PDB file of C-alpha atoms and ligand atoms in Angstrom:
ATOM      1  CA  UNK J   1      13.665  18.310 -15.770  1.00  0.00           C
ATOM      2  CA  UNK J   2      10.564  18.333 -14.026  1.00  0.00           C
ATOM      3  CA  UNK J   3       8.538  19.955 -17.162  1.00  0.00           C
ATOM      4  CA  UNK J   4      10.065  17.046 -19.020  1.00  0.00           C
ATOM      5  CA  UNK J   5       9.057  14.405 -16.795  1.00  0.00           C
ATOM      6  CA  UNK J   6       5.257  15.975 -16.114  1.00  0.00           C
ATOM      7  CA  UNK J   7       4.731  15.677 -20.030  1.00  0.00           C
ATOM      8  CA  UNK J   8       4.191  11.424 -19.200  1.00  0.00           C
ATOM      9  CA  UNK J   9       1.897  12.113 -16.349  1.00  0.00           C
ATOM     10  CA  UNK J  10      -1.041  10.053 -17.500  1.00  0.00           C
ATOM     11  CA  UNK J  11      -3.322   9.496 -13.746  1.00  0.00           C
ATOM     12  CA  UNK J  12      -7.009   7.853 -14.099  1.00  0.00           C
ATOM     13  CA  UNK J  13      -8.702   9.695 -11.274  1.00  0.00           C
ATOM     14  CA  UNK J  14     -12.110   8.127 -10.122  1.00  0.00           C
ATOM     15  CA  UNK J  15     -14.025   9.890  -7.741  1.00  0.00           C
ATOM     16  CA  UNK J  16     -16.939   8.411  -5.760  1.00  0.00           C
ATOM     17  CA  UNK J  17     -19.563   9.117  -2.845  1.00  0.00           C
ATOM     18  CA  UNK J  18     -18.268   7.385  -0.209  1.00  0.00           C
ATOM     19  CA  UNK J  19     -15.765   4.794   1.377  1.00  0.00           C
ATOM     20  CA  UNK J  20     -17.736   1.957   0.446  1.00  0.00           C
ATOM     21  CA  UNK J  21     -18.125   3.043  -3.352  1.00  0.00           C
ATOM     22  CA  UNK J  22     -14.306   3.183  -2.983  1.00  0.00           C
ATOM     23  CA  UNK J  23     -13.921   0.408  -1.378  1.00  0.00           C
ATOM     24  CA  UNK J  24     -16.102  -1.641  -4.352  1.00  0.00           C
ATOM     25  CA  UNK J  25     -14.358  -0.139  -7.116  1.00  0.00           C
ATOM     26  CA  UNK J  26     -10.875  -0.864  -6.061  1.00  0.00           C
ATOM     27  CA  UNK J  27     -12.164  -4.534  -5.263  1.00  0.00           C
ATOM     28  CA  UNK J  28     -13.424  -4.787  -8.375  1.00  0.00           C
ATOM     29  CA  UNK J  29      -9.824  -3.596 -10.209  1.00  0.00           C
ATOM     30  CA  UNK J  30      -8.380  -6.674  -8.058  1.00  0.00           C
ATOM     31  CA  UNK J  31     -11.143  -9.196  -8.923  1.00  0.00           C
ATOM     32  CA  UNK J  32     -10.701  -8.547 -12.584  1.00  0.00           C
ATOM     33  CA  UNK J  33      -7.052  -9.003 -12.088  1.00  0.00           C
ATOM     34  CA  UNK J  34      -7.280 -12.223 -10.259  1.00  0.00           C
ATOM     35  CA  UNK J  35      -9.705 -13.449 -13.033  1.00  0.00           C
ATOM     36  CA  UNK J  36      -7.763 -12.489 -15.917  1.00  0.00           C
ATOM     37  CA  UNK J  37      -4.519 -13.668 -14.742  1.00  0.00           C
ATOM     38  CA  UNK J  38      -4.829 -16.327 -11.491  1.00  0.00           C
ATOM     39  CA  UNK J  39      -1.299 -16.306 -10.814  1.00  0.00           C
ATOM     40  CA  UNK J  40      -1.596 -12.684 -10.388  1.00  0.00           C
ATOM     41  CA  UNK J  41       1.252 -11.210  -7.931  1.00  0.00           C
ATOM     42  CA  UNK J  42      -0.683  -8.868  -5.769  1.00  0.00           C
ATOM     43  CA  UNK J  43       0.874  -5.670  -3.955  1.00  0.00           C
ATOM     44  CA  UNK J  44      -0.979  -4.847  -0.710  1.00  0.00           C
ATOM     45  CA  UNK J  45      -1.408  -2.222   1.850  1.00  0.00           C
ATOM     46  CA  UNK J  46      -2.603  -1.967   5.222  1.00  0.00           C
ATOM     47  CA  UNK J  47      -4.184   0.673   7.507  1.00  0.00           C
ATOM     48  CA  UNK J  48      -7.875   1.956   7.468  1.00  0.00           C
ATOM     49  CA  UNK J  49      -8.298   2.801   3.897  1.00  0.00           C
ATOM     50  CA  UNK J  50      -8.045  -0.865   2.303  1.00  0.00           C
ATOM     51  CA  UNK J  51     -10.045  -2.477   5.031  1.00  0.00           C
ATOM     52  CA  UNK J  52     -13.338  -2.133   2.878  1.00  0.00           C
ATOM     53  CA  UNK J  53     -11.419  -3.812  -0.061  1.00  0.00           C
ATOM     54  CA  UNK J  54     -10.368  -6.926   1.915  1.00  0.00           C
ATOM     55  CA  UNK J  55     -13.977  -7.619   3.291  1.00  0.00           C
ATOM     56  CA  UNK J  56     -14.973  -7.525  -0.233  1.00  0.00           C
ATOM     57  CA  UNK J  57     -12.402 -10.008  -1.348  1.00  0.00           C
ATOM     58  CA  UNK J  58     -13.213 -12.330   0.988  1.00  0.00           C
ATOM     59  CA  UNK J  59     -16.877 -11.961   0.081  1.00  0.00           C
ATOM     60  CA  UNK J  60     -15.794 -12.897  -3.653  1.00  0.00           C
ATOM     61  CA  UNK J  61     -13.732 -15.457  -2.285  1.00  0.00           C
ATOM     62  CA  UNK J  62     -16.949 -16.617  -0.801  1.00  0.00           C
ATOM     63  CA  UNK J  63     -18.537 -16.649  -4.129  1.00  0.00           C
ATOM     64  CA  UNK J  64     -15.792 -18.426  -6.012  1.00  0.00           C
ATOM     65  CA  UNK J  65     -13.078 -16.095  -6.312  1.00  0.00           C
ATOM     66  CA  UNK J  66      -9.736 -18.385  -6.005  1.00  0.00           C
ATOM     67  CA  UNK J  67      -6.605 -17.334  -4.449  1.00  0.00           C
ATOM     68  CA  UNK J  68      -4.661 -20.407  -4.734  1.00  0.00           C
ATOM     69  CA  UNK J  69      -2.147 -19.047  -7.198  1.00  0.00           C
ATOM     70  CA  UNK J  70      -2.094 -15.677  -5.851  1.00  0.00           C
ATOM     71  CA  UNK J  71       1.189 -14.247  -4.744  1.00  0.00           C
ATOM     72  CA  UNK J  72       1.102 -11.102  -2.541  1.00  0.00           C
ATOM     73  CA  UNK J  73       3.719  -8.578  -1.144  1.00  0.00           C
ATOM     74  CA  UNK J  74       3.184  -6.261   1.385  1.00  0.00           C
ATOM     75  CA  UNK J  75       4.248  -2.670   1.315  1.00  0.00           C
ATOM     76  CA  UNK J  76       5.644  -2.744   4.378  1.00  0.00           C
ATOM     77  CA  UNK J  77       5.928  -3.936   8.498  1.00  0.00           C
ATOM     78  CA  UNK J  78       6.861  -2.391  11.478  1.00  0.00           C
ATOM     79  CA  UNK J  79      10.483  -2.851  13.331  1.00  0.00           C
ATOM     80  CA  UNK J  80      10.080  -4.786  16.362  1.00  0.00           C
ATOM     81  CA  UNK J  81       6.435  -6.086  16.429  1.00  0.00           C
ATOM     82  CA  UNK J  82       6.205  -9.903  16.742  1.00  0.00           C
ATOM     83  CA  UNK J  83       3.725 -11.573  14.334  1.00  0.00           C
ATOM     84  CA  UNK J  84       1.069 -12.127  16.829  1.00  0.00           C
ATOM     85  CA  UNK J  85       1.660  -8.412  18.272  1.00  0.00           C
ATOM     86  CA  UNK J  86      -2.218  -6.952  17.187  1.00  0.00           C
ATOM     87  CA  UNK J  87      -0.531  -3.909  15.880  1.00  0.00           C
ATOM     88  CA  UNK J  88       1.742  -5.613  13.156  1.00  0.00           C
ATOM     89  CA  UNK J  89       0.802  -5.604   9.669  1.00  0.00           C
ATOM     90  CA  UNK J  90       1.460  -9.272   9.676  1.00  0.00           C
ATOM     91  CA  UNK J  91      -1.614  -9.764  12.136  1.00  0.00           C
ATOM     92  CA  UNK J  92      -3.835  -7.145  10.445  1.00  0.00           C
ATOM     93  CA  UNK J  93      -3.123  -9.128   7.217  1.00  0.00           C
ATOM     94  CA  UNK J  94      -4.250 -12.213   8.956  1.00  0.00           C
ATOM     95  CA  UNK J  95      -6.924 -11.095  10.383  1.00  0.00           C
ATOM     96  CA  UNK J  96      -8.444  -9.352   7.893  1.00  0.00           C
ATOM     97  CA  UNK J  97      -7.642 -11.396   4.644  1.00  0.00           C
ATOM     98  CA  UNK J  98      -5.311 -14.219   4.974  1.00  0.00           C
ATOM     99  CA  UNK J  99      -7.730 -15.969   7.251  1.00  0.00           C
ATOM    100  CA  UNK J 100     -10.401 -15.510   4.982  1.00  0.00           C
ATOM    101  CA  UNK J 101      -9.147 -16.868   1.485  1.00  0.00           C
ATOM    102  CA  UNK J 102      -7.387 -19.654   0.194  1.00  0.00           C
ATOM    103  CA  UNK J 103      -4.213 -17.793  -0.612  1.00  0.00           C
ATOM    104  CA  UNK J 104      -1.181 -20.254  -0.022  1.00  0.00           C
ATOM    105  CA  UNK J 105       0.924 -19.557   2.932  1.00  0.00           C
ATOM    106  CA  UNK J 106       4.207 -20.100   0.653  1.00  0.00           C
ATOM    107  CA  UNK J 107       3.208 -17.208  -1.489  1.00  0.00           C
ATOM    108  CA  UNK J 108       2.280 -14.363   1.351  1.00  0.00           C
ATOM    109  CA  UNK J 109       5.261 -12.056   1.793  1.00  0.00           C
ATOM    110  CA  UNK J 110       5.491  -9.504   4.435  1.00  0.00           C
ATOM    111  CA  UNK J 111       8.866  -7.847   5.357  1.00  0.00           C
ATOM    112  CA  UNK J 112      10.176  -9.136   8.912  1.00  0.00           C
ATOM    113  CA  UNK J 113      10.372  -6.586  11.124  1.00  0.00           C
ATOM    114  CA  UNK J 114      11.628  -9.076  13.363  1.00  0.00           C
ATOM    115  CA  UNK J 115      14.855 -10.228  11.235  1.00  0.00           C
ATOM    116  CA  UNK J 116      18.340 -10.131  13.079  1.00  0.00           C
ATOM    117  CA  UNK J 117      19.723  -8.084  10.051  1.00  0.00           C
ATOM    118  CA  UNK J 118      17.913  -5.635   8.632  1.00  0.00           C
ATOM    119  CA  UNK J 119      19.662  -4.851   6.033  1.00  0.00           C
ATOM    120  CA  UNK J 120      19.712  -8.422   4.667  1.00  0.00           C
ATOM    121  CA  UNK J 121      15.733  -8.864   5.412  1.00  0.00           C
ATOM    122  CA  UNK J 122      15.470  -5.570   2.922  1.00  0.00           C
ATOM    123  CA  UNK J 123      17.693  -7.064   0.552  1.00  0.00           C
ATOM    124  CA  UNK J 124      15.672 -10.639   0.641  1.00  0.00           C
ATOM    125  CA  UNK J 125      12.508  -9.171   0.468  1.00  0.00           C
ATOM    126  CA  UNK J 126      13.549  -6.777  -2.734  1.00  0.00           C
ATOM    127  CA  UNK J 127      14.763 -10.108  -4.312  1.00  0.00           C
ATOM    128  CA  UNK J 128      11.433 -11.992  -3.723  1.00  0.00           C
ATOM    129  CA  UNK J 129       9.329  -9.480  -5.526  1.00  0.00           C
ATOM    130  CA  UNK J 130      11.831  -9.918  -8.325  1.00  0.00           C
ATOM    131  CA  UNK J 131      11.909 -13.336  -8.504  1.00  0.00           C
ATOM    132  CA  UNK J 132       8.382 -13.479  -8.190  1.00  0.00           C
ATOM    133  CA  UNK J 133       8.087 -11.676 -11.683  1.00  0.00           C
ATOM    134  CA  UNK J 134       7.306  -8.346 -10.227  1.00  0.00           C
ATOM    135  CA  UNK J 135       3.932  -7.010  -8.488  1.00  0.00           C
ATOM    136  CA  UNK J 136       1.070  -6.962 -11.280  1.00  0.00           C
ATOM    137  CA  UNK J 137      -1.470  -4.688  -9.111  1.00  0.00           C
ATOM    138  CA  UNK J 138      -0.210  -2.411  -5.999  1.00  0.00           C
ATOM    139  CA  UNK J 139      -3.166  -1.049  -3.495  1.00  0.00           C
ATOM    140  CA  UNK J 140      -2.105   1.945  -1.936  1.00  0.00           C
ATOM    141  CA  UNK J 141      -3.094   3.986   0.723  1.00  0.00           C
ATOM    142  CA  UNK J 142      -1.462   7.721   1.465  1.00  0.00           C
ATOM    143  CA  UNK J 143      -0.276   8.883   4.719  1.00  0.00           C
ATOM    144  CA  UNK J 144      -1.836  12.726   5.356  1.00  0.00           C
ATOM    145  CA  UNK J 145       2.012  13.907   4.745  1.00  0.00           C
ATOM    146  CA  UNK J 146       1.655  12.150   1.521  1.00  0.00           C
ATOM    147  CA  UNK J 147       3.768   8.975   2.412  1.00  0.00           C
ATOM    148  CA  UNK J 148       3.111   5.764   0.479  1.00  0.00           C
ATOM    149  CA  UNK J 149       3.642   2.606   2.217  1.00  0.00           C
ATOM    150  CA  UNK J 150       6.415   4.090   4.895  1.00  0.00           C
ATOM    151  CA  UNK J 151       8.390   6.314   2.559  1.00  0.00           C
ATOM    152  CA  UNK J 152       8.610   9.095   4.253  1.00  0.00           C
ATOM    153  CA  UNK J 153       8.597  13.024   2.946  1.00  0.00           C
ATOM    154  CA  UNK J 154      12.470  13.510   1.336  1.00  0.00           C
ATOM    155  CA  UNK J 155      12.561   9.682   1.016  1.00  0.00           C
ATOM    156  CA  UNK J 156      14.325   9.369  -2.756  1.00  0.00           C
ATOM    157  CA  UNK J 157      12.553   8.277  -5.644  1.00  0.00           C
ATOM    158  CA  UNK J 158      15.546   5.664  -6.159  1.00  0.00           C
ATOM    159  CA  UNK J 159      14.886   3.790  -3.182  1.00  0.00           C
ATOM    160  CA  UNK J 160      14.335  -0.314  -2.989  1.00  0.00           C
ATOM    161  CA  UNK J 161      13.098  -1.904   0.140  1.00  0.00           C
ATOM    162  CA  UNK J 162      14.559   0.078   3.073  1.00  0.00           C
ATOM    163  CA  UNK J 163      14.402   0.556   6.741  1.00  0.00           C
ATOM    164  CA  UNK J 164      12.531   4.113   7.342  1.00  0.00           C
ATOM    165  CA  UNK J 165      12.793   6.260  10.487  1.00  0.00           C
ATOM    166  CA  UNK J 166       9.107   7.207  11.193  1.00  0.00           C
ATOM    167  CA  UNK J 167       7.982  10.839  11.056  1.00  0.00           C
ATOM    168  CA  UNK J 168       6.232  12.536  14.327  1.00  0.00           C
ATOM    169  CA  UNK J 169       2.933  13.117  12.092  1.00  0.00           C
ATOM    170  CA  UNK J 170       3.290   9.275  11.062  1.00  0.00           C
ATOM    171  CA  UNK J 171       3.590   8.298  14.441  1.00  0.00           C
ATOM    172  CA  UNK J 172       0.710  10.585  15.784  1.00  0.00           C
ATOM    173  CA  UNK J 173      -1.349   9.395  12.992  1.00  0.00           C
ATOM    174  CA  UNK J 174      -1.151   5.820  13.772  1.00  0.00           C
ATOM    175  CA  UNK J 175      -1.257   5.859  17.789  1.00  0.00           C
ATOM    176  CA  UNK J 176      -5.079   4.924  17.531  1.00  0.00           C
ATOM    177  CA  UNK J 177      -4.097   1.153  16.420  1.00  0.00           C
ATOM    178  CA  UNK J 178      -1.717   0.892  19.766  1.00  0.00           C
ATOM    179  CA  UNK J 179      -2.407   1.086  23.558  1.00  0.00           C
ATOM    180  CA  UNK J 180      -0.252   4.649  23.769  1.00  0.00           C
ATOM    181  CA  UNK J 181       1.522   6.808  21.597  1.00  0.00           C
ATOM    182  CA  UNK J 182       4.396   5.477  23.197  1.00  0.00           C
ATOM    183  CA  UNK J 183       4.333   1.964  21.892  1.00  0.00           C
ATOM    184  CA  UNK J 184       4.279   2.994  18.573  1.00  0.00           C
ATOM    185  CA  UNK J 185       7.521   1.991  16.743  1.00  0.00           C
ATOM    186  CA  UNK J 186       9.698   4.249  15.218  1.00  0.00           C
ATOM    187  CA  UNK J 187      11.107   2.434  12.621  1.00  0.00           C
ATOM    188  CA  UNK J 188       9.743   0.305  10.023  1.00  0.00           C
ATOM    189  CA  UNK J 189      10.754  -1.641   6.852  1.00  0.00           C
ATOM    190  CA  UNK J 190       9.195  -0.391   3.465  1.00  0.00           C
ATOM    191  CA  UNK J 191       9.409  -1.499  -0.273  1.00  0.00           C
ATOM    192  CA  UNK J 192      11.024   1.979  -1.716  1.00  0.00           C
ATOM    193  CA  UNK J 193       9.794   4.559  -3.985  1.00  0.00           C
ATOM    194  CA  UNK J 194      11.426   2.462  -6.568  1.00  0.00           C
ATOM    195  CA  UNK J 195       9.838  -0.912  -6.009  1.00  0.00           C
ATOM    196  CA  UNK J 196       6.566   0.329  -5.705  1.00  0.00           C
ATOM    197  CA  UNK J 197       7.189   2.125  -9.373  1.00  0.00           C
ATOM    198  CA  UNK J 198       8.105  -1.072 -10.264  1.00  0.00           C
ATOM    199  CA  UNK J 199       4.545  -2.347 -10.246  1.00  0.00           C
ATOM    200  CA  UNK J 200       2.847  -3.000 -13.576  1.00  0.00           C
ATOM    201  CA  UNK J 201      -0.696  -1.450 -12.084  1.00  0.00           C
ATOM    202  CA  UNK J 202      -1.194   1.033  -9.339  1.00  0.00           C
ATOM    203  CA  UNK J 203      -4.245   1.566  -7.470  1.00  0.00           C
ATOM    204  CA  UNK J 204      -4.137   4.391  -4.930  1.00  0.00           C
ATOM    205  CA  UNK J 205      -7.063   4.722  -2.656  1.00  0.00           C
ATOM    206  CA  UNK J 206      -7.892   7.510  -0.239  1.00  0.00           C
ATOM    207  CA  UNK J 207     -11.194   8.805   1.584  1.00  0.00           C
ATOM    208  CA  UNK J 208     -11.692  11.218   4.245  1.00  0.00           C
ATOM    209  CA  UNK J 209     -11.305  15.333   3.984  1.00  0.00           C
ATOM    210  CA  UNK J 210      -7.789  14.457   6.117  1.00  0.00           C
ATOM    211  CA  UNK J 211      -6.516  12.980   2.972  1.00  0.00           C
ATOM    212  CA  UNK J 212      -7.601  16.088   0.738  1.00  0.00           C
ATOM    213  CA  UNK J 213      -4.414  17.535   1.187  1.00  0.00           C
ATOM    214  CA  UNK J 214      -2.296  15.152   0.162  1.00  0.00           C
ATOM    215  CA  UNK J 215      -4.081  13.903  -2.616  1.00  0.00           C
ATOM    216  CA  UNK J 216      -4.338  17.426  -4.279  1.00  0.00           C
ATOM    217  CA  UNK J 217      -0.532  17.453  -4.201  1.00  0.00           C
ATOM    218  CA  UNK J 218      -0.171  14.103  -5.556  1.00  0.00           C
ATOM    219  CA  UNK J 219      -2.231  14.674  -8.383  1.00  0.00           C
ATOM    220  CA  UNK J 220      -1.678  18.350  -9.259  1.00  0.00           C
ATOM    221  CA  UNK J 221       1.545  19.189  -7.519  1.00  0.00           C
ATOM    222  CA  UNK J 222       5.185  19.001  -8.342  1.00  0.00           C
ATOM    223  CA  UNK J 223       6.500  15.835  -8.780  1.00  0.00           C
ATOM    224  CA  UNK J 224       8.677  16.346  -5.627  1.00  0.00           C
ATOM    225  CA  UNK J 225      10.338  13.784  -2.756  1.00  0.00           C
ATOM    226  CA  UNK J 226       8.595  16.451  -0.353  1.00  0.00           C
ATOM    227  CA  UNK J 227       5.206  14.315  -1.270  1.00  0.00           C
ATOM    228  CA  UNK J 228       6.390  11.003  -1.985  1.00  0.00           C
ATOM    229  CA  UNK J 229       2.787  10.089  -3.458  1.00  0.00           C
ATOM    230  CA  UNK J 230       3.776  13.244  -6.243  1.00  0.00           C
ATOM    231  CA  UNK J 231       6.128  10.290  -7.886  1.00  0.00           C
ATOM    232  CA  UNK J 232       2.715   8.583  -9.025  1.00  0.00           C
ATOM    233  CA  UNK J 233       2.278  11.237 -11.745  1.00  0.00           C
ATOM    234  CA  UNK J 234       5.179   9.541 -13.206  1.00  0.00           C
ATOM    235  CA  UNK J 235       3.782   6.261 -13.334  1.00  0.00           C
ATOM    236  CA  UNK J 236       2.280   4.848 -16.694  1.00  0.00           C
ATOM    237  CA  UNK J 237      -0.813   3.031 -15.309  1.00  0.00           C
ATOM    238  CA  UNK J 238      -1.916   4.365 -11.900  1.00  0.00           C
ATOM    239  CA  UNK J 239      -5.546   5.112 -10.922  1.00  0.00           C
ATOM    240  CA  UNK J 240      -6.492   6.959  -7.976  1.00  0.00           C
ATOM    241  CA  UNK J 241     -10.049   6.053  -6.495  1.00  0.00           C
ATOM    242  CA  UNK J 242     -10.829   8.736  -3.795  1.00  0.00           C
ATOM    243  CA  UNK J 243     -14.454   9.917  -1.984  1.00  0.00           C
ATOM    244  CA  UNK J 244     -15.588  13.121  -2.338  1.00  0.00           C
ATOM    245  CA  UNK J 245     -14.158  14.286   0.618  1.00  0.00           C
ATOM    246  CA  UNK J 246     -10.413  13.435   0.149  1.00  0.00           C
ATOM    247  CA  UNK J 247     -11.166  14.904  -3.648  1.00  0.00           C
ATOM    248  CA  UNK J 248     -12.367  18.171  -2.352  1.00  0.00           C
ATOM    249  CA  UNK J 249      -9.263  20.141  -3.075  1.00  0.00           C
ATOM    250  CA  UNK J 250      -9.099  18.864  -6.409  1.00  0.00           C
TER     251      UNK J 250
HETATM  252  C1  GLP P   1       0.631   3.533   7.280  1.00  0.00           C
HETATM  253  C2  GLP P   1       0.727   2.568   6.243  1.00  0.00           C
HETATM  254  C3  GLP P   1       0.496   3.082   5.133  1.00  0.00           C
HETATM  255  C4  GLP P   1      -0.864   3.854   5.043  1.00  0.00           C
HETATM  256  C5  GLP P   1      -1.051   4.794   5.811  1.00  0.00           C
HETATM  257  C6  GLP P   1      -2.395   5.257   5.832  1.00  0.00           C
HETATM  258  O1  GLP P   1       1.465   4.662   7.667  1.00  0.00           O
HETATM  259  N1  GLP P   1       2.066   2.238   6.545  1.00  0.00           N
HETATM  260  O2  GLP P   1       0.570   2.374   4.360  1.00  0.00           O
HETATM  261  O3  GLP P   1      -1.569   4.231   3.205  1.00  0.00           O
HETATM  262  O4  GLP P   1      -1.083   4.443   7.090  1.00  0.00           O
HETATM  263  O5  GLP P   1      -3.509   5.087   6.691  1.00  0.00           O
HETATM  264  P1  GLP P   1      -4.964   5.004   6.959  1.00  0.00           P
HETATM  265  O6  GLP P   1      -5.424   3.960   5.451  1.00  0.00           O
HETATM  266  O7  GLP P   1      -5.222   4.212   8.286  1.00  0.00           O
HETATM  267  O8  GLP P   1      -5.602   6.373   6.614  1.00  0.00           O
END
């Protein structure tokens, strides 16, 4: 089965010098998507990796790039953090992108980690992606353990938007965004692997040596739920944009 699956592998890998070049490459892919289809549906990510991309998109907007018809779906959100909590992904997106471009509020979608019924919220979110016509281009970072979105190792490939328990490694990695490690939520809502794989195009970005192991396993390792990003080997249109340090083990 695995050998069969590997036959459809078609990964584009772009290796660049550094964070700035990685950001420029990915931002240009998004700009081209928006120019080609002004009402594109963008799948967006958080974390430190896409910060340069958002800075560039804000600059492109100042130079005339129009987001008025764009729809966005974020990958994930912590459970239990209000929208005005500085570590919530809603806050992050507002700070880094939405306050700087002209996307319409009604077209911005982020899972609601404060929803009273989380299962319902997951269903609602998945359905709204479908109703928007699906994602044209999905931006991804990668966790040091190979997670995409918040799909931790062991997540089934058939998952749609779901509630996840964060692993120790992810809680440790993300503690830097909180006052103390104890403040990091232990759960999140995340698009599932299946939701991500439905995107028509995927761009995974990674920079820095700490991502080198995850990248080599995602690109060259077996397709396995132990390393969630390895599933991308089965996607027909995925581009890895990685800097030299993250590519050092390829
Ligand atoms: C979080 C996010 C992921 C992101 C990852 C990597 O866990 N849920 O979507 O890819 O962090 O973060 P960073 O880009 O800060 O290394």
